[in-house]
């Protein structure tokens, strides 16, 4: 994978403008060179009367050249920023496209602080390199080459000496690049650690306080901050060295002009005006050369950022969207798992949920229930096997159409910042007002909304933190039901509901026409279901009407795998858990 080139699309225009700008700046520098030389050689001859009119014209010319240079540098800055910002905008969209198609579990492997650094720190580094680095190199090298060329026409030893000083300075600063890169890398590593830690503590401050670990966390941040401080100072030291080299190069260029210029004048090969003009040129080029010292810093920074961004873009998506995949056509909601495997979490799971059935998924912690929901809602694709909704393989249809067909409620899917109504409509923004009203009625949301200060216009904070857990769950349930998907997945959606809210959920279960797969710990709801699938270690061990299973388990009968769908060899319960296994009926 590669990042797009800087010089493509609209940025090419900025680049061409920068080249033209550099050439015009060179002309202004050459004009300055010639005017200064003329002033000192022809008009200010020692002992001759001062030619005020001629001097006035030269003064005006110098002013125009300086004003022109100032204007060109202003335009240079704007074009350079445009080129940098356009590039960063492009990369930001690539990053977000990649982020938004990542499976949540793949993203969770990275800390959110580190992910934020890709969007903030790394993009700033790329922008600095393009706007302040590349553009500066372009304009400064053009101006320097043309100005030194003009000086060479007047006196080549002077031009050669100035060119050598500046060139050696540049070479030395490039030589310091490796040390600069090392310190940059360390500073970024330290910044990433502290960002990840603080980011986590912002989200989990309640955990820190509830367990009385405030002091310890402060000490940890102090330690990380001290290390970051040291790394940043090392980085500043390396950057300082680079700048010092550029300063020395600019200063040395001035000194050699005086030295070689003096020798050339003494030898009669150069006029005093040429030497003064050469000094003026060094003065004009010096700021650009000093900035070139920073360019290396920008370059090294951008190199590390580029690597980090590429590394982030390589994060496996866990979900592959086929090119031109057709949309899934919603049907009555028949869900079938066919020998599904996923990374030792789900092992040869096969089962069928017939349309309109209410199925409870049960099993101990870590059995793979939530993972199965992730698979059925295509937040992950299986390694092997197929999942079919109304006979259509989820993996072979467009992601959007699959997400439309499946409503998922899970503690993992929190509310987003914005109004309640925005959250309700999030899954199906084009829903009609009638559809929204239908779902509000179905979920008995009126009472929940009446309790909120501004009804459905109430602002929800990040994660819904200003709402009670039950209120959040009821809004999340309505969000999942909007658009009437044929399949509803409820992952402990009733975990925090009071009696009224629980009754509202039961009404939804009674009235909803599609198929429901749910994880619940509520015994009445389990017994009211049409079927119970019991799983352990990613395998389906038992399936059947809940009352039958309870009866068998209470009578101490061993559980045998029994489901409509055939189980493959790997999906058979391991010895001791299959024909002989004694399932714990406590959850009933
Ligand atoms: N975000 C994740 N990334 C990687 N693996 C995960 C992730 N979440 C869960 N797992 C793994 O998947 C396995 C099944 O977890 P899952 O959450 O599906 O179980 P569960 O049956 O829903 O458990 P519980 O009843 O505790 O919610 C676990 O062993 C866990 O290690």
Coordinates of C-alpha atoms and ligand atoms in Angstrom, one line a residue:
X1 CA 0.0 0.0 0.0
X2 CA 1.2 3.5 -0.8
X3 CA 0.1 7.0 0.0
X4 CA -0.9 9.2 -2.9
X5 CA 1.8 11.4 -4.4
X6 CA 1.9 15.1 -3.3
X7 CA 2.0 16.3 -6.9
X8 CA -1.3 15.0 -8.2
X9 CA -4.8 16.4 -8.7
X10 CA -5.3 20.0 -7.7
X11 CA -2.0 20.1 -5.9
X12 CA -0.3 20.0 -9.3
X13 CA -1.6 23.5 -9.9
X14 CA -0.2 24.8 -6.6
X15 CA 3.1 23.2 -7.5
X16 CA 3.2 25.0 -10.9
X17 CA 2.3 28.3 -9.2
X18 CA 5.1 27.7 -6.7
X19 CA 7.6 27.1 -9.5
X20 CA 6.5 30.3 -11.2
X21 CA 6.7 32.1 -7.9
X22 CA 10.3 30.8 -7.4
X23 CA 11.3 32.0 -10.8
X24 CA 9.8 35.5 -10.2
X25 CA 11.5 35.6 -6.8
X26 CA 14.8 34.8 -8.6
X27 CA 14.1 37.7 -11.0
X28 CA 13.6 40.0 -8.1
X29 CA 16.8 38.8 -6.5
X30 CA 18.7 39.3 -9.8
X31 CA 17.2 42.8 -10.2
X32 CA 18.3 43.6 -6.7
X33 CA 21.8 42.3 -7.5
X34 CA 22.2 44.4 -10.6
X35 CA 20.7 47.6 -9.0
X36 CA 23.0 47.4 -6.0
X37 CA 26.0 46.8 -8.2
X38 CA 25.1 49.7 -10.4
X39 CA 24.5 52.0 -7.5
X40 CA 27.9 51.3 -6.0
X41 CA 29.9 51.1 -9.3
X42 CA 28.5 53.9 -11.4
X43 CA 26.8 56.4 -9.2
X44 CA 28.8 56.4 -6.1
X45 CA 32.3 56.8 -7.5
X46 CA 34.7 58.1 -5.0
X47 CA 35.1 61.8 -5.3
X48 CA 32.5 62.3 -8.1
X49 CA 29.4 64.4 -7.5
X50 CA 26.4 62.3 -6.2
X51 CA 23.9 61.7 -9.0
X52 CA 20.7 62.1 -7.0
X53 CA 18.3 61.4 -9.8
X54 CA 20.1 58.2 -10.8
X55 CA 20.2 57.1 -7.1
X56 CA 16.5 57.9 -6.7
X57 CA 15.6 55.6 -9.7
X58 CA 17.8 52.8 -8.3
X59 CA 16.2 53.3 -4.9
X60 CA 12.8 53.1 -6.5
X61 CA 13.9 50.0 -8.4
X62 CA 15.2 48.4 -5.2
X63 CA 11.9 49.2 -3.4
X64 CA 9.9 47.7 -6.2
X65 CA 12.0 44.5 -6.1
X66 CA 11.7 44.3 -2.3
X67 CA 7.9 44.9 -2.5
X68 CA 7.6 42.3 -5.3
X69 CA 9.6 39.8 -3.2
X70 CA 7.4 40.4 -0.2
X71 CA 4.2 39.9 -2.3
X72 CA 5.6 36.8 -3.9
X73 CA 6.5 35.3 -0.5
X74 CA 3.0 36.0 0.7
X75 CA 1.6 34.1 -2.3
X76 CA 4.2 31.4 -1.8
X77 CA 2.9 30.9 1.7
X78 CA -0.7 30.7 0.6
X79 CA 0.1 28.2 -2.2
X80 CA 2.3 26.2 0.0
X81 CA -0.4 26.0 2.6
X82 CA -3.0 25.1 0.0
X83 CA -0.8 22.3 -1.3
X84 CA -0.1 21.0 2.2
X85 CA -3.7 21.2 3.4
X86 CA -5.1 19.6 0.2
X87 CA -2.7 16.7 0.7
X88 CA -3.6 16.3 4.3
X89 CA -7.3 16.5 3.4
X90 CA -6.7 13.7 0.9
X91 CA -4.9 11.5 3.5
X92 CA -7.4 12.3 6.2
X93 CA -10.2 10.9 4.0
X94 CA -8.2 7.8 3.2
X95 CA -7.6 7.3 6.9
X96 CA -11.2 7.8 7.8
X97 CA -12.4 5.5 5.0
X98 CA -10.1 2.8 6.3
X99 CA -11.1 3.4 9.9
X100 CA -14.8 3.3 9.1
X101 CA -14.5 0.0 7.3
X102 CA -12.4 -1.6 10.1
X103 CA -14.2 -4.2 12.1
X104 CA -14.7 -2.8 15.7
X105 CA -12.7 -5.7 17.1
X106 CA -9.7 -5.0 14.8
X107 CA -9.8 -1.3 15.9
X108 CA -10.1 -2.2 19.5
X109 CA -6.6 -3.8 19.3
X110 CA -5.2 -0.2 19.1
X111 CA -5.6 2.3 21.8
X112 CA -7.9 5.2 20.8
X113 CA -5.2 7.7 21.9
X114 CA -2.8 6.1 19.3
X115 CA -5.5 6.2 16.6
X116 CA -6.1 9.9 17.4
X117 CA -2.4 10.6 16.9
X118 CA -2.7 9.3 13.3
X119 CA -5.4 12.0 12.7
X120 CA -3.8 14.8 14.5
X121 CA 0.0 14.5 15.0
X122 CA 0.8 12.6 11.9
X123 CA -1.3 14.7 9.6
X124 CA 0.3 17.8 11.0
X125 CA 3.7 16.3 10.3
X126 CA 2.8 15.6 6.7
X127 CA 1.3 19.1 6.3
X128 CA 4.5 20.7 7.7
X129 CA 6.6 18.7 5.3
X130 CA 4.5 19.6 2.2
X131 CA 3.8 23.3 3.1
X132 CA 6.9 24.3 4.9
X133 CA 9.4 21.8 3.7
X134 CA 8.8 20.8 0.1
X135 CA 7.5 24.2 -1.0
X136 CA 10.5 25.9 0.7
X137 CA 13.0 23.6 -0.9
X138 CA 11.4 24.3 -4.3
X139 CA 11.4 28.1 -4.1
X140 CA 14.6 28.5 -2.2
X141 CA 16.6 26.2 -4.5
X142 CA 15.2 28.0 -7.6
X143 CA 15.9 31.4 -6.2
X144 CA 19.4 30.4 -5.0
X145 CA 20.4 28.8 -8.3
X146 CA 19.2 31.7 -10.5
X147 CA 20.7 34.3 -8.2
X148 CA 24.0 32.5 -7.9
X149 CA 24.0 32.0 -11.7
X150 CA 23.6 35.8 -12.1
X151 CA 26.4 36.4 -9.6
X152 CA 28.6 33.9 -11.5
X153 CA 28.2 36.0 -14.7
X154 CA 29.6 39.0 -12.7
X155 CA 32.3 37.1 -10.8
X156 CA 32.4 33.3 -10.8
X157 CA 34.8 32.8 -7.8
X158 CA 32.4 34.8 -5.6
X159 CA 29.5 32.8 -6.8
X160 CA 31.4 29.5 -6.3
X161 CA 32.4 30.4 -2.8
X162 CA 28.9 31.4 -1.8
X163 CA 27.5 28.3 -3.4
X164 CA 30.1 26.0 -1.7
X165 CA 29.3 27.5 1.8
X166 CA 25.5 27.0 1.3
X167 CA 26.0 23.6 -0.3
X168 CA 28.3 22.3 2.5
X169 CA 25.9 23.6 5.1
X170 CA 23.0 21.8 3.5
X171 CA 25.1 18.6 3.2
X172 CA 26.0 18.7 6.8
X173 CA 22.4 19.2 7.9
X174 CA 21.4 16.2 5.8
X175 CA 24.1 14.2 7.6
X176 CA 22.5 15.0 10.9
X177 CA 19.2 13.6 9.7
X178 CA 19.6 10.2 11.2
X179 CA 20.2 11.5 14.7
X180 CA 17.2 13.8 14.2
X181 CA 15.1 10.8 13.1
X182 CA 16.0 8.8 16.2
X183 CA 15.0 11.6 18.6
X184 CA 11.8 12.2 16.7
X185 CA 10.9 8.5 16.9
X186 CA 11.5 8.4 20.7
X187 CA 9.5 11.6 21.2
X188 CA 6.6 10.2 19.3
X189 CA 6.7 6.9 21.1
X190 CA 6.6 8.8 24.5
X191 CA 3.8 11.0 23.2
X192 CA 1.8 8.0 22.1
X193 CA 2.1 6.3 25.5
X194 CA 0.9 9.3 27.4
X195 CA -1.9 10.0 24.9
X196 CA -3.1 6.4 25.1
X197 CA -3.0 6.5 28.9
X198 CA -4.8 9.9 29.3
X199 CA -7.3 9.0 26.7
X200 CA -8.2 5.8 28.6
X201 CA -8.3 7.6 31.9
X202 CA -10.7 10.2 30.5
X203 CA -13.1 7.5 29.4
X204 CA -12.6 5.4 32.6
X205 CA -12.1 8.0 35.3
X206 CA -14.9 6.4 37.3
X207 CA -12.9 3.1 37.5
X208 CA -9.8 5.0 38.7
X209 CA -11.8 6.9 41.4
X210 CA -14.0 3.9 42.4
X211 CA -10.9 1.8 43.2
X212 CA -9.0 4.7 44.9
X213 CA -6.2 4.7 42.4
X214 CA -6.0 8.4 41.7
X215 CA -2.6 8.9 43.3
X216 CA -1.1 6.0 41.5
X217 CA -2.4 7.2 38.2
X218 CA -1.1 10.7 38.9
X219 CA 2.4 9.1 39.5
X220 CA 2.1 7.2 36.3
X221 CA 1.3 10.2 34.3
X222 CA 4.1 12.2 36.0
X223 CA 6.5 9.4 35.0
X224 CA 5.3 9.3 31.4
X225 CA 5.3 13.1 31.3
X226 CA 8.9 13.3 32.5
X227 CA 10.0 10.8 29.9
X228 CA 8.2 12.7 27.2
X229 CA 9.8 15.9 28.4
X230 CA 13.3 14.4 28.2
X231 CA 12.5 13.0 24.7
X232 CA 11.2 16.4 23.5
X233 CA 14.4 18.2 24.8
X234 CA 16.6 15.6 23.0
X235 CA 14.5 16.3 19.9
X236 CA 15.0 20.1 20.4
X237 CA 18.7 19.5 20.8
X238 CA 18.9 17.7 17.5
X239 CA 16.8 20.3 15.8
X240 CA 18.9 23.1 17.3
X241 CA 22.0 21.4 15.8
X242 CA 20.4 21.4 12.4
X243 CA 19.5 25.1 12.7
X244 CA 23.0 26.0 13.9
X245 CA 24.5 24.3 10.9
X246 CA 22.2 26.4 8.6
X247 CA 23.1 29.6 10.5
X248 CA 26.8 28.9 10.2
X249 CA 26.5 28.2 6.5
X250 CA 24.7 31.6 6.0
X251 CA 27.2 33.4 8.1
X252 CA 30.2 31.7 6.4
X253 CA 28.8 32.7 3.0
X254 CA 28.8 36.4 4.1
X255 CA 32.4 36.1 5.4
X256 CA 33.7 34.5 2.2
X257 CA 32.1 37.2 0.1
X258 CA 34.1 39.8 2.1
X259 CA 37.3 37.7 2.0
X260 CA 37.2 36.6 -1.7
X261 CA 35.5 39.8 -2.8
X262 CA 38.3 41.8 -1.2
X263 CA 40.9 39.6 -3.0
X264 CA 39.1 39.9 -6.3
X265 CA 38.8 43.7 -6.0
X266 CA 42.5 43.9 -5.2
X267 CA 43.3 41.8 -8.2
X268 CA 41.1 44.0 -10.4
X269 CA 38.8 41.2 -11.3
X270 CA 35.8 42.6 -9.5
X271 CA 34.3 45.9 -8.6
X272 CA 33.3 47.1 -5.2
X273 CA 29.8 47.2 -6.4
X274 CA 29.9 43.5 -7.3
X275 CA 31.1 42.6 -3.8
X276 CA 28.3 44.7 -2.2
X277 CA 25.8 43.1 -4.6
X278 CA 27.1 39.6 -3.6
X279 CA 26.6 40.5 0.1
X280 CA 23.1 41.7 -0.7
X281 CA 22.3 38.4 -2.4
X282 CA 23.7 36.4 0.6
X283 CA 21.4 38.6 2.8
X284 CA 18.4 37.7 0.6
X285 CA 19.1 34.0 0.5
X286 CA 20.1 33.6 4.1
X287 CA 16.5 33.4 5.6
X288 CA 15.6 30.7 3.0
X289 CA 18.8 28.8 3.8
X290 CA 18.1 29.0 7.6
X291 CA 14.7 27.6 6.9
X292 CA 16.2 24.8 4.9
X293 CA 17.7 23.7 8.2
X294 CA 14.2 23.1 9.5
X295 CA 13.2 21.3 6.3
X296 CA 15.2 18.3 7.3
X297 CA 13.4 18.2 10.6
X298 CA 10.0 18.3 8.8
X299 CA 11.2 15.6 6.4
X300 CA 12.3 13.3 9.2
X301 CA 9.1 13.9 11.1
X302 CA 7.0 13.2 8.0
X303 CA 8.9 10.0 7.2
X304 CA 8.0 8.6 10.6
X305 CA 4.4 9.7 10.3
X306 CA 4.1 8.2 6.9
X307 CA 5.2 4.9 8.2
X308 CA 2.8 5.1 11.1
X309 CA -0.1 5.9 8.8
X310 CA 0.8 3.1 6.4
X311 CA 1.0 0.7 9.3
X312 CA -2.5 1.9 10.5
X313 CA -3.9 1.4 7.0
X314 CA -2.7 -2.2 7.0
X315 CA -5.0 -3.0 10.0
X316 CA -7.0 -6.0 8.8
X317 CA -10.6 -5.0 8.2
X318 CA -12.0 -8.4 9.2
X319 CA -14.8 -7.6 6.7
X320 CA -14.2 -7.7 3.0
X321 CA -16.7 -5.9 0.8
X322 CA -16.8 -7.6 -2.6
X323 CA -16.6 -5.2 -5.6
X324 CA -20.1 -4.7 -7.1
X325 CA -21.7 -6.9 -4.5
X326 CA -25.4 -6.9 -4.9
X327 CA -27.8 -5.7 -2.2
X328 CA -29.3 -8.2 0.1
X329 CA -33.1 -8.5 -0.6
X330 CA -35.0 -8.4 2.7
X331 CA -37.2 -11.5 3.2
X332 CA -39.1 -13.0 6.2
X333 CA -35.8 -13.3 8.2
X334 CA -34.6 -16.9 8.0
X335 CA -31.1 -17.0 9.5
X336 CA -28.8 -19.9 8.9
X337 CA -25.3 -20.5 10.3
X338 CA -23.5 -23.2 8.2
X339 CA -20.4 -24.6 9.8
X340 CA -19.1 -21.2 10.8
X341 CA -15.6 -20.9 12.2
X342 CA -13.9 -17.8 13.5
X343 CA -10.4 -17.8 15.0
X344 CA -11.0 -20.5 17.7
X345 CA -13.9 -18.4 19.1
X346 CA -16.6 -19.9 17.0
X347 CA -16.0 -23.5 16.0
X348 CA -18.2 -25.1 13.3
X349 CA -21.4 -23.5 14.5
X350 CA -24.4 -24.6 12.6
X351 CA -28.0 -23.7 13.3
X352 CA -31.1 -22.3 11.7
X353 CA -33.5 -19.7 13.0
X354 CA -36.8 -20.0 11.1
X355 CA -38.6 -16.7 10.2
X356 CA -40.5 -15.1 13.0
X357 CA -39.0 -17.3 15.7
X358 CA -37.7 -15.9 19.1
X359 CA -34.5 -17.7 19.9
X360 CA -32.5 -17.3 23.1
X361 CA -28.8 -17.8 22.9
X362 CA -27.4 -19.1 26.1
X363 CA -24.0 -20.2 27.4
X364 CA -21.4 -19.2 29.9
X365 CA -19.2 -16.1 29.7
X366 CA -16.9 -16.2 26.8
X367 CA -18.9 -18.9 25.0
X368 CA -19.0 -16.7 21.9
X369 CA -22.6 -15.4 22.0
X370 CA -21.7 -11.7 21.3
X371 CA -19.3 -12.9 18.6
X372 CA -22.1 -14.8 16.9
X373 CA -24.1 -11.6 16.9
X374 CA -21.1 -9.7 15.4
X375 CA -21.0 -12.4 12.7
X376 CA -24.8 -12.2 12.0
X377 CA -24.6 -8.5 11.7
X378 CA -21.4 -8.6 9.6
X379 CA -19.2 -6.7 12.0
X380 CA -16.8 -9.6 11.4
X381 CA -16.7 -12.2 8.6
X382 CA -16.2 -15.8 9.4
X383 CA -12.9 -17.5 8.5
X384 CA -14.8 -20.4 7.2
X385 CA -18.5 -21.4 6.7
X386 CA -21.4 -19.3 5.6
X387 CA -24.1 -17.2 7.2
X388 CA -27.3 -16.9 5.2
X389 CA -30.2 -14.5 5.7
X390 CA -33.2 -15.7 3.6
X391 CA -30.9 -17.9 1.6
X392 CA -28.5 -15.0 0.8
X393 CA -24.8 -15.3 1.9
X394 CA -24.1 -12.2 4.0
X395 CA -20.5 -12.0 2.8
X396 CA -21.5 -11.8 -0.8
X397 CA -23.8 -8.9 -0.4
X398 CA -23.2 -5.2 0.1
X399 CA -22.4 -4.3 3.6
X400 CA -24.9 -1.5 3.7
X401 CA -27.8 -3.7 2.7
X402 CA -26.8 -6.3 5.3
X403 CA -26.7 -3.6 8.0
X404 CA -30.1 -2.4 6.9
X405 CA -31.5 -5.9 7.2
X406 CA -30.2 -6.5 10.7
X407 CA -31.1 -4.5 13.8
X408 CA -28.5 -5.0 16.6
X409 CA -28.8 -3.8 20.2
X410 CA -25.8 -4.3 22.3
X411 CA -24.0 -2.6 25.2
X412 CA -21.1 -2.1 22.8
X413 CA -23.2 0.0 20.4
X414 CA -23.5 3.2 22.4
X415 CA -25.4 6.3 21.6
X416 CA -23.6 9.1 19.8
X417 CA -23.3 12.7 20.6
X418 CA -26.2 14.8 19.3
X419 CA -29.9 14.9 19.8
X420 CA -32.0 11.9 20.9
X421 CA -33.9 12.1 17.6
X422 CA -30.6 12.0 15.6
X423 CA -29.7 8.8 17.5
X424 CA -33.1 7.3 16.8
X425 CA -32.8 8.0 13.1
X426 CA -29.1 7.0 12.9
X427 CA -29.6 3.7 11.4
X428 CA -32.3 4.8 9.0
X429 CA -32.1 8.6 8.5
X430 CA -34.6 8.7 5.6
X431 CA -37.3 7.1 7.8
X432 CA -40.7 8.8 7.4
X433 CA -42.2 10.6 10.5
X434 CA -44.9 7.9 10.5
X435 CA -42.2 5.2 10.7
X436 CA -40.5 7.1 13.6
X437 CA -43.8 7.4 15.4
X438 CA -44.6 3.7 14.9
X439 CA -41.3 2.7 16.4
X440 CA -41.7 5.2 19.3
X441 CA -45.1 3.7 20.0
X442 CA -43.9 0.1 19.6
X443 CA -41.0 0.7 22.1
X444 CA -43.2 2.8 24.4
X445 CA -40.7 5.6 24.2
X446 CA -43.2 8.4 24.9
X447 CA -42.7 8.1 28.7
X448 CA -38.9 8.0 28.3
X449 CA -38.9 11.1 26.1
X450 CA -41.3 12.9 28.4
X451 CA -38.8 12.4 31.2
X452 CA -36.1 14.1 29.2
X453 CA -35.8 18.0 29.5
X454 CA -36.4 18.6 25.8
X455 CA -38.0 15.3 24.7
X456 CA -36.4 13.9 21.5
X457 CA -34.6 17.2 21.0
X458 CA -32.5 16.6 24.2
X459 CA -28.8 16.6 23.5
X460 CA -27.1 13.3 24.3
X461 CA -23.5 13.4 25.5
X462 CA -20.8 11.0 24.3
X463 CA -21.9 7.4 24.9
X464 CA -25.2 8.7 26.2
X465 CA -23.6 9.5 29.6
X466 CA -26.3 12.0 30.6
X467 CA -29.0 9.4 30.3
X468 CA -29.7 6.5 32.6
X469 CA -28.6 3.1 31.3
X470 CA -32.2 2.0 30.9
X471 CA -33.1 5.1 28.9
X472 CA -30.1 4.5 26.7
X473 CA -31.1 0.9 26.1
X474 CA -34.7 1.8 25.2
X475 CA -33.5 4.4 22.7
X476 CA -31.0 1.9 21.3
X477 CA -33.8 -0.6 20.9
X478 CA -35.9 1.9 18.9
X479 CA -32.8 2.8 16.8
X480 CA -32.4 -0.9 15.9
X481 CA -36.1 -1.3 15.0
X482 CA -36.4 1.7 12.7
X483 CA -36.9 0.5 9.1
X484 CA -38.4 -2.8 10.3
X485 CA -35.4 -5.1 9.7
X486 CA -36.2 -8.8 9.2
X487 CA -33.6 -9.8 11.8
X488 CA -33.3 -8.4 15.3
X489 CA -30.3 -9.3 17.5
X490 CA -30.6 -8.4 21.2
X491 CA -27.4 -8.8 23.2
X492 CA -28.5 -8.4 26.8
X493 CA -30.8 -5.6 25.7
X494 CA -32.9 -6.1 28.8
X495 CA -30.0 -6.1 31.3
X496 CA -30.9 -2.8 32.9
X497 CA -34.6 -2.4 32.2
X498 CA -37.1 -1.9 35.0
X499 CA -40.5 -3.7 35.0
X500 CA -42.2 -1.1 32.8
X501 CA -39.4 -1.1 30.3
X502 CA -39.2 -4.9 30.5
X503 CA -42.9 -5.0 29.6
X504 CA -42.3 -2.6 26.7
X505 CA -39.6 -5.0 25.4
X506 CA -42.0 -8.0 25.8
X507 CA -44.5 -6.0 23.7
X508 CA -41.9 -5.4 21.1
X509 CA -41.1 -9.2 21.1
X510 CA -44.8 -10.0 20.7
X511 CA -45.5 -7.5 17.9
X512 CA -42.3 -7.5 15.9
X513 CA -42.7 -9.7 12.8
X514 CA -39.1 -10.6 12.0
X515 CA -36.8 -13.2 13.6
X516 CA -35.2 -12.4 17.0
X517 CA -32.0 -13.8 18.4
X518 CA -31.3 -12.7 21.9
X519 CA -29.1 -13.1 24.9
X520 CA -31.0 -12.6 28.1
X521 CA -30.7 -13.6 31.7
X522 CA -34.4 -13.1 32.3
X523 CA -36.0 -16.6 33.1
X524 CA -39.5 -15.6 31.9
X525 CA -38.2 -14.3 28.7
X526 CA -36.1 -17.4 28.2
X527 CA -39.0 -19.7 28.8
X528 CA -41.3 -17.6 26.5
X529 CA -38.8 -18.0 23.6
X530 CA -39.6 -20.5 20.8
X531 CA -36.1 -22.1 21.0
X532 CA -33.0 -22.0 23.1
X533 CA -29.5 -22.5 21.6
X534 CA -27.0 -23.5 24.2
X535 CA -23.3 -22.9 23.3
X536 CA -20.0 -23.4 25.0
X537 CA -16.5 -22.8 23.7
X538 CA -17.9 -21.5 20.4
X539 CA -19.8 -24.7 19.7
X540 CA -23.6 -25.3 19.7
X541 CA -24.2 -28.0 22.3
X542 CA -28.0 -28.1 22.5
X543 CA -31.0 -26.6 20.8
X544 CA -34.7 -27.0 21.4
X545 CA -37.7 -25.5 23.2
X546 CA -36.5 -24.0 26.5
X547 CA -39.0 -25.8 28.6
X548 CA -38.0 -29.2 27.1
X549 CA -34.3 -28.4 27.7
X550 CA -35.0 -27.3 31.3
X551 CA -37.0 -30.4 31.9
X552 CA -34.1 -32.6 30.6
X553 CA -31.5 -30.8 32.5
X554 CA -33.4 -30.8 35.7
X555 CA -33.9 -34.5 35.4
X556 CA -30.1 -34.8 35.1
X557 CA -30.1 -36.0 31.5
X558 CA -26.9 -35.4 29.6
X559 CA -27.1 -32.9 26.8
X560 CA -26.8 -34.3 23.3
X561 CA -26.2 -32.0 20.4
X562 CA -29.6 -31.6 18.8
X563 CA -30.4 -29.1 16.1
X564 CA -32.0 -29.1 12.7
X565 CA -28.7 -28.3 11.1
X566 CA -26.1 -30.9 10.9
X567 CA -22.9 -30.4 13.0
X568 CA -19.6 -31.2 11.4
X569 CA -16.9 -33.3 13.1
X570 CA -15.2 -30.3 14.7
X571 CA -18.4 -28.9 16.1
X572 CA -19.1 -32.0 18.1
X573 CA -18.8 -31.3 21.8
X574 CA -15.5 -32.3 23.2
X575 CA -15.5 -35.5 25.3
X576 CA -16.9 -34.7 28.7
X577 CA -19.1 -32.0 27.2
X578 CA -21.0 -33.9 24.6
X579 CA -23.2 -36.9 25.3
X580 CA -22.0 -37.0 28.8
X581 CA -22.0 -33.3 29.5
X582 CA -24.2 -32.1 32.4
X583 CA -25.4 -28.6 31.6
X584 CA -26.0 -26.2 34.3
X585 CA -29.7 -25.2 34.3
X586 CA -29.1 -22.3 36.8
X587 CA -29.6 -19.7 34.1
X588 CA -33.2 -20.9 33.7
Ligands
LIG1 N1 -12.9 -7.3 21.0 C1 -12.4 -8.6 21.0 N2 -11.3 -8.9 20.3 C2 -10.8 -10.1 20.3 N3 -11.4 -11.2 20.9 C3 -12.5 -10.9 21.6 C4 -13.1 -9.7 21.7 N4 -14.2 -9.8 22.4 C5 -14.3 -11.0 22.8 N5 -13.3 -11.8 22.3 C6 -13.0 -13.2 22.5 O1 -14.1 -13.9 22.0 C7 -14.5 -14.9 22.9 C8 -16.0 -14.9 23.0 O2 -16.4 -13.7 23.5 P1 -17.9 -13.2 23.5 O3 -17.9 -11.8 23.9 O4 -18.5 -13.6 22.2 O5 -18.5 -14.2 24.6 P2 -20.0 -14.1 25.2 O6 -20.5 -15.5 25.1 O7 -20.8 -13.0 24.6 O8 -19.6 -13.8 26.7 P3 -20.4 -12.9 27.8 O9 -21.5 -13.8 28.3 O10 -19.4 -12.7 28.9 O11 -20.8 -11.7 27.2 C9 -13.8 -14.6 24.2 O12 -13.1 -15.8 24.6 C10 -12.9 -13.5 24.0 O13 -11.6 -13.8 24.3

